Each structure stands twice: as C-alpha cells, then as structure tokens.
C-alpha cells in the first residue's frame, strides 16, 4: 500500500493527511486493516514514533480504531467518498452548537500576539527540556494552586500538546512499568480509549450515574482510572463527595492512579469551583488540563501535574514520542498567566457562559424540556425522551435547519442512557448565539407537537 506524503506538511500531519486521503479516495474501506506502525515506518522512511503519534491522533478523532492484539482499522462509521467522485466538503453549519469549543471570536488575539512577540525576544535563552519550558511550568504551578487547589511544583508538571497527547504519554509510561488495565467513564470523550488501547491496555467501561462515576466498582486489578470529577463529560454531573473519598482511598490502598481530566474546571457558575480531586491524593492522582476550553484547542497546549514517581517516565515518553509543545506558545502562555490576563480572560468568559446557560435553560423550560447537570462548563445535556422524535432523528432534523449538535449516544460504549442531545452553548459568537438558540428552540418546539 503506497501513501503519498505532502512534503509541505510536518511529517506527522502528512501521515494523517495521507491516510485520510486513502480513506476518502476509497483505497482504504471502512473496516480495512492498516499496515502495522513498524511496516508504515519502514515504507515511509519515517521514525516509528512519529507514525504512532499520527495513528493515535486519528484514533482519538474516530477515523481509525485500535483493536487489542489485532491492529488498527478504519472505523466502520467513516463514510468514504467514491473513488470516481470528487471529494465532498461539508459546509460549516449555520449554527454550531457542538460541544468542545470556546466562544468563536473570544480568543484574545491582540494580547496573544503581544505575548508572542515578547516570547520571541527571549526564546533563545529560555531553559527547556522534555518536560517543557520551565517558565511556563512555574507559572502553571502557581496558577493551578490558586485556581484549582492543585498541589504541584514546576518540577512535577510536564507540558504536552493537549489532552490526547497527554493520554498517549501517560499510557505509554504506565505500560512500560507494567500497568495493563484502565477503567474509563462510560459515557466519555469520543476516542478517549484510543491511546490506552494502542499502549496495550485492557479498557473497562465504568458506568456513570447522577452521583458521577460508579467508583465502588473499581477493583485491585485495575491499574488506573480516567475520570472527569468536577464536571462529567458529557452527562454534566459532578463526582459526589462520598465517591471522591472512595476513589482516593481505593488508589491509596491499591497503588493505582487516578487520571483527573479537568477539562473545564474553571467554569463553575453558581459557586466557586470545587477544588481538583488531585489535592486529596497528590501521589496517586495525575491532573490533566489544557487551554482547549479557556483559549483555543488549536494552540495544542496541555499539561500534566504528576506524582513524583511518574515524572521521569512521562518525560522520557515525551522526549521519545513527540518532543513537547511549540516553545513560543509555551512562553506566550507563561506571559499571559504572569500578567494576569489569562485569569481575566477566564473571568470574562465565565460570566458570558453563565449568561448563555441561564438563557438556554429558561428557553427550554418554556418548552417543557430540561437541561441536566450542574451549572458549569461549555455544554449541557438536553433530555428529549419526552419528545415524539428520537435523539438521532432530532439531531438530523436540527442539521437540516443548520443547527449542529451531538447525540448522547455518540459518547456511550456499553452502557445505555436516556435519549438526549449534547449542546455546546459556548461555541457560537455573541452575535450568533441568540439566532442559534432560536433555531434550536424552534426545531424542538415542532418536534414536541
């Protein structure tokens, strides 16, 4: 199988592009098995770690799927374009209410450019390593202590290119030290299992109810658990105080690790955010955060606050697999944090998202519908089991009217939940939010008639 790489792209992105082209061109059909990473590396003349990183990205996006002891396959949910036809480029939706993105147009561009200019002036003198730029790690340690109650130092933080890369680094490091079993919330982020499968882990689906993940199901045979305790994605609840204590005690008793994905922990609207779970057991909790919800996922900036014994293995994985995040972006973020602008930006966005959630809640309440979960974050779950239209059909009807949302079933694996749609109220620009809400409400109104 021949993959043609675009020489204008970085090698990792070129591999991803070549595989996508093979799928859309019909060369790789849904369900087809890809050559192994070793075979691809030999064919392309590229380091195997670069190939693995590209495959991990496509697995996380749902384009590919990893099957333990079988290999990597094209996902059966991927719609290939016929080889004889032109590629179809879907136009962007008129109203994007898909979860996962901060407000369009909210990125503090002028301040980021100024911070980048200052960063460029000192980039050649900034000490850095496989753990990332020390300046950013020191600023993050102080910020995370203030904002999220995290116990960390510059030495315990590793910078990486977002949560997916962080998962790859962590899974690789744990696998090298004999870990083989991980439990992951079900439902959870689409594609979250990919890095763990690729590293050879057995993944157990951990059910979630109104009190959060059912951590009482964890056993001594589980080496790690991945949780979103402050704001469960996508159901929107929080891990109860009792279960927070229970899972911390479990980790201490078994020597296992808790991976805390604090993806939107800064955005709590009714009270001060609950401190990170990491504070209760810092030697057993790996705290993961990023700028994906606060600034923009395109920055590809994330971090891990690690227990002492994992610092070396994760840094080694970073140096081997990806080499970290771009230095200029690291220095620019350090500048924003040091100046206070990062936290001012978060406060502005928190007020805006709280306003939107309240407006959405009132609008849906007038239709006899309710939003689920705590007042937090950038998305909400809308229960639609009382409507005549099923969640999948409702999603399609909304799409016909230019409104993009996700169905809850997109995020479930083995445990079924109520019919619901997941709406990202943060995504539209300020000018577009009210029209998007009106279009959503109008479709829901007719679906309930």
PDB file of C-alpha atoms in Angstrom, residues 1-135:
ATOM      1  CA  UNK A   1       0.000   0.000   0.000  1.00  0.00           C
ATOM      2  CA  UNK A   2       1.512   3.326  -1.094  1.00  0.00           C
ATOM      3  CA  UNK A   3       0.893   6.518   0.886  1.00  0.00           C
ATOM      4  CA  UNK A   4       1.982   9.765  -0.733  1.00  0.00           C
ATOM      5  CA  UNK A   5       3.138  12.326   1.816  1.00  0.00           C
ATOM      6  CA  UNK A   6       2.743  16.062   1.257  1.00  0.00           C
ATOM      7  CA  UNK A   7       6.283  17.485   1.616  1.00  0.00           C
ATOM      8  CA  UNK A   8       4.850  20.884   2.627  1.00  0.00           C
ATOM      9  CA  UNK A   9       3.385  19.440   5.835  1.00  0.00           C
ATOM     10  CA  UNK A  10       5.145  18.357   9.036  1.00  0.00           C
ATOM     11  CA  UNK A  11       5.667  14.602   8.855  1.00  0.00           C
ATOM     12  CA  UNK A  12       3.089  13.700  11.490  1.00  0.00           C
ATOM     13  CA  UNK A  13       0.411  15.817   9.787  1.00  0.00           C
ATOM     14  CA  UNK A  14       1.454  14.491   6.374  1.00  0.00           C
ATOM     15  CA  UNK A  15       0.873  10.906   7.541  1.00  0.00           C
ATOM     16  CA  UNK A  16      -2.566  11.825   8.877  1.00  0.00           C
ATOM     17  CA  UNK A  17      -3.437  13.585   5.611  1.00  0.00           C
ATOM     18  CA  UNK A  18      -2.264  10.638   3.513  1.00  0.00           C
ATOM     19  CA  UNK A  19      -4.374   8.170   5.495  1.00  0.00           C
ATOM     20  CA  UNK A  20      -7.439  10.420   5.260  1.00  0.00           C
ATOM     21  CA  UNK A  21      -6.910  10.712   1.507  1.00  0.00           C
ATOM     22  CA  UNK A  22      -6.668   6.924   1.207  1.00  0.00           C
ATOM     23  CA  UNK A  23      -9.988   6.592   3.053  1.00  0.00           C
ATOM     24  CA  UNK A  24     -11.878   9.287   1.136  1.00  0.00           C
ATOM     25  CA  UNK A  25     -10.410   8.006  -2.138  1.00  0.00           C
ATOM     26  CA  UNK A  26     -11.702   4.501  -1.492  1.00  0.00           C
ATOM     27  CA  UNK A  27      -8.247   2.908  -1.173  1.00  0.00           C
ATOM     28  CA  UNK A  28      -9.000   2.095   2.471  1.00  0.00           C
ATOM     29  CA  UNK A  29     -12.577   0.980   3.023  1.00  0.00           C
ATOM     30  CA  UNK A  30     -14.411   1.065   6.391  1.00  0.00           C
ATOM     31  CA  UNK A  31     -13.220  -1.909   8.426  1.00  0.00           C
ATOM     32  CA  UNK A  32      -9.950  -2.245   6.479  1.00  0.00           C
ATOM     33  CA  UNK A  33      -6.834  -3.083   8.470  1.00  0.00           C
ATOM     34  CA  UNK A  34      -3.870  -0.720   8.178  1.00  0.00           C
ATOM     35  CA  UNK A  35      -0.276  -1.940   7.999  1.00  0.00           C
ATOM     36  CA  UNK A  36       1.420  -2.031  11.388  1.00  0.00           C
ATOM     37  CA  UNK A  37       3.227   1.082  12.646  1.00  0.00           C
ATOM     38  CA  UNK A  38       6.526  -0.716  12.062  1.00  0.00           C
ATOM     39  CA  UNK A  39       5.576  -1.527   8.452  1.00  0.00           C
ATOM     40  CA  UNK A  40       4.362   2.023   7.809  1.00  0.00           C
ATOM     41  CA  UNK A  41       7.546   3.496   9.275  1.00  0.00           C
ATOM     42  CA  UNK A  42       9.672   1.275   7.032  1.00  0.00           C
ATOM     43  CA  UNK A  43       7.575   2.092   3.945  1.00  0.00           C
ATOM     44  CA  UNK A  44       7.618   5.854   4.537  1.00  0.00           C
ATOM     45  CA  UNK A  45      11.155   6.123   5.876  1.00  0.00           C
ATOM     46  CA  UNK A  46       9.905   7.920   8.982  1.00  0.00           C
ATOM     47  CA  UNK A  47      10.538   7.241  12.645  1.00  0.00           C
ATOM     48  CA  UNK A  48       8.079   4.737  14.067  1.00  0.00           C
ATOM     49  CA  UNK A  49       7.208   7.051  16.975  1.00  0.00           C
ATOM     50  CA  UNK A  50       6.052   9.712  14.505  1.00  0.00           C
ATOM     51  CA  UNK A  51       3.827   7.146  12.779  1.00  0.00           C
ATOM     52  CA  UNK A  52       2.399   6.018  16.130  1.00  0.00           C
ATOM     53  CA  UNK A  53       1.615   9.632  17.106  1.00  0.00           C
ATOM     54  CA  UNK A  54      -0.219  10.201  13.791  1.00  0.00           C
ATOM     55  CA  UNK A  55      -2.230   6.989  14.199  1.00  0.00           C
ATOM     56  CA  UNK A  56      -3.100   7.961  17.788  1.00  0.00           C
ATOM     57  CA  UNK A  57      -4.498  11.301  16.596  1.00  0.00           C
ATOM     58  CA  UNK A  58      -6.695   9.576  14.002  1.00  0.00           C
ATOM     59  CA  UNK A  59      -7.835   7.016  16.573  1.00  0.00           C
ATOM     60  CA  UNK A  60      -8.756   9.793  19.000  1.00  0.00           C
ATOM     61  CA  UNK A  61     -10.790  11.502  16.265  1.00  0.00           C
ATOM     62  CA  UNK A  62     -12.663   8.292  15.483  1.00  0.00           C
ATOM     63  CA  UNK A  63     -11.248   7.976  11.945  1.00  0.00           C
ATOM     64  CA  UNK A  64      -9.376   4.820  12.939  1.00  0.00           C
ATOM     65  CA  UNK A  65      -9.959   2.312  15.722  1.00  0.00           C
ATOM     66  CA  UNK A  66      -7.441   0.167  17.581  1.00  0.00           C
ATOM     67  CA  UNK A  67      -8.377  -3.413  18.403  1.00  0.00           C
ATOM     68  CA  UNK A  68      -6.249  -5.091  21.074  1.00  0.00           C
ATOM     69  CA  UNK A  69      -3.913  -7.727  19.607  1.00  0.00           C
ATOM     70  CA  UNK A  70      -5.493  -7.241  16.162  1.00  0.00           C
ATOM     71  CA  UNK A  71      -4.178  -3.936  14.864  1.00  0.00           C
ATOM     72  CA  UNK A  72      -5.525  -0.610  13.653  1.00  0.00           C
ATOM     73  CA  UNK A  73      -8.572  -0.458  11.370  1.00  0.00           C
ATOM     74  CA  UNK A  74     -10.591   2.170   9.525  1.00  0.00           C
ATOM     75  CA  UNK A  75     -13.635   2.920  11.663  1.00  0.00           C
ATOM     76  CA  UNK A  76     -16.832   1.462  10.268  1.00  0.00           C
ATOM     77  CA  UNK A  77     -18.595   4.757  10.960  1.00  0.00           C
ATOM     78  CA  UNK A  78     -16.387   6.598   8.448  1.00  0.00           C
ATOM     79  CA  UNK A  79     -18.181   7.451   5.190  1.00  0.00           C
ATOM     80  CA  UNK A  80     -15.745   7.034   2.289  1.00  0.00           C
ATOM     81  CA  UNK A  81     -16.095   9.130  -0.855  1.00  0.00           C
ATOM     82  CA  UNK A  82     -16.410   7.009  -4.060  1.00  0.00           C
ATOM     83  CA  UNK A  83     -13.078   6.796  -5.871  1.00  0.00           C
ATOM     84  CA  UNK A  84     -14.611   8.147  -9.070  1.00  0.00           C
ATOM     85  CA  UNK A  85     -16.310  11.131  -7.455  1.00  0.00           C
ATOM     86  CA  UNK A  86     -14.988  14.437  -6.217  1.00  0.00           C
ATOM     87  CA  UNK A  87     -14.458  14.794  -2.503  1.00  0.00           C
ATOM     88  CA  UNK A  88     -17.477  16.328  -0.807  1.00  0.00           C
ATOM     89  CA  UNK A  89     -16.630  19.154   1.559  1.00  0.00           C
ATOM     90  CA  UNK A  90     -19.396  19.683   4.060  1.00  0.00           C
ATOM     91  CA  UNK A  91     -20.203  23.373   4.523  1.00  0.00           C
ATOM     92  CA  UNK A  92     -19.964  24.611   8.106  1.00  0.00           C
ATOM     93  CA  UNK A  93     -23.287  24.664   9.940  1.00  0.00           C
ATOM     94  CA  UNK A  94     -25.117  27.969  10.212  1.00  0.00           C
ATOM     95  CA  UNK A  95     -25.375  27.457  13.958  1.00  0.00           C
ATOM     96  CA  UNK A  96     -22.646  25.379  15.580  1.00  0.00           C
ATOM     97  CA  UNK A  97     -23.825  24.033  18.948  1.00  0.00           C
ATOM     98  CA  UNK A  98     -21.461  21.079  19.053  1.00  0.00           C
ATOM     99  CA  UNK A  99     -19.615  20.719  22.368  1.00  0.00           C
ATOM    100  CA  UNK A 100     -15.919  21.179  22.893  1.00  0.00           C
ATOM    101  CA  UNK A 101     -15.176  24.671  21.593  1.00  0.00           C
ATOM    102  CA  UNK A 102     -14.902  28.016  23.396  1.00  0.00           C
ATOM    103  CA  UNK A 103     -16.779  31.033  22.054  1.00  0.00           C
ATOM    104  CA  UNK A 104     -15.963  31.824  18.440  1.00  0.00           C
ATOM    105  CA  UNK A 105     -14.180  35.157  18.296  1.00  0.00           C
ATOM    106  CA  UNK A 106     -13.321  35.244  22.006  1.00  0.00           C
ATOM    107  CA  UNK A 107      -9.631  34.416  21.610  1.00  0.00           C
ATOM    108  CA  UNK A 108      -7.592  37.386  22.946  1.00  0.00           C
ATOM    109  CA  UNK A 109      -5.689  37.748  19.685  1.00  0.00           C
ATOM    110  CA  UNK A 110      -4.045  41.137  20.260  1.00  0.00           C
ATOM    111  CA  UNK A 111      -2.803  40.141  23.715  1.00  0.00           C
ATOM    112  CA  UNK A 112      -1.585  36.781  22.419  1.00  0.00           C
ATOM    113  CA  UNK A 113       0.330  38.457  19.577  1.00  0.00           C
ATOM    114  CA  UNK A 114       1.951  40.884  22.038  1.00  0.00           C
ATOM    115  CA  UNK A 115       2.856  37.994  24.355  1.00  0.00           C
ATOM    116  CA  UNK A 116       4.302  36.044  21.420  1.00  0.00           C
ATOM    117  CA  UNK A 117       6.463  38.985  20.404  1.00  0.00           C
ATOM    118  CA  UNK A 118       7.848  39.256  23.897  1.00  0.00           C
ATOM    119  CA  UNK A 119       8.361  35.487  23.935  1.00  0.00           C
ATOM    120  CA  UNK A 120      10.272  35.566  20.641  1.00  0.00           C
ATOM    121  CA  UNK A 121      12.738  38.039  22.115  1.00  0.00           C
ATOM    122  CA  UNK A 122      13.760  35.605  24.839  1.00  0.00           C
ATOM    123  CA  UNK A 123      13.091  32.221  23.221  1.00  0.00           C
ATOM    124  CA  UNK A 124      16.784  31.553  22.642  1.00  0.00           C
ATOM    125  CA  UNK A 125      17.520  31.932  26.342  1.00  0.00           C
ATOM    126  CA  UNK A 126      14.536  30.077  27.807  1.00  0.00           C
ATOM    127  CA  UNK A 127      15.551  26.848  29.594  1.00  0.00           C
ATOM    128  CA  UNK A 128      13.535  23.920  28.323  1.00  0.00           C
ATOM    129  CA  UNK A 129      13.575  20.113  28.416  1.00  0.00           C
ATOM    130  CA  UNK A 130      11.370  17.144  27.653  1.00  0.00           C
ATOM    131  CA  UNK A 131       9.127  18.389  30.451  1.00  0.00           C
ATOM    132  CA  UNK A 132       8.614  21.695  28.653  1.00  0.00           C
ATOM    133  CA  UNK A 133       9.623  25.284  29.246  1.00  0.00           C
ATOM    134  CA  UNK A 134      10.422  25.827  32.917  1.00  0.00           C
ATOM    135  CA  UNK A 135       8.986  29.351  32.862  1.00  0.00           C
TER     136      UNK A 135
END
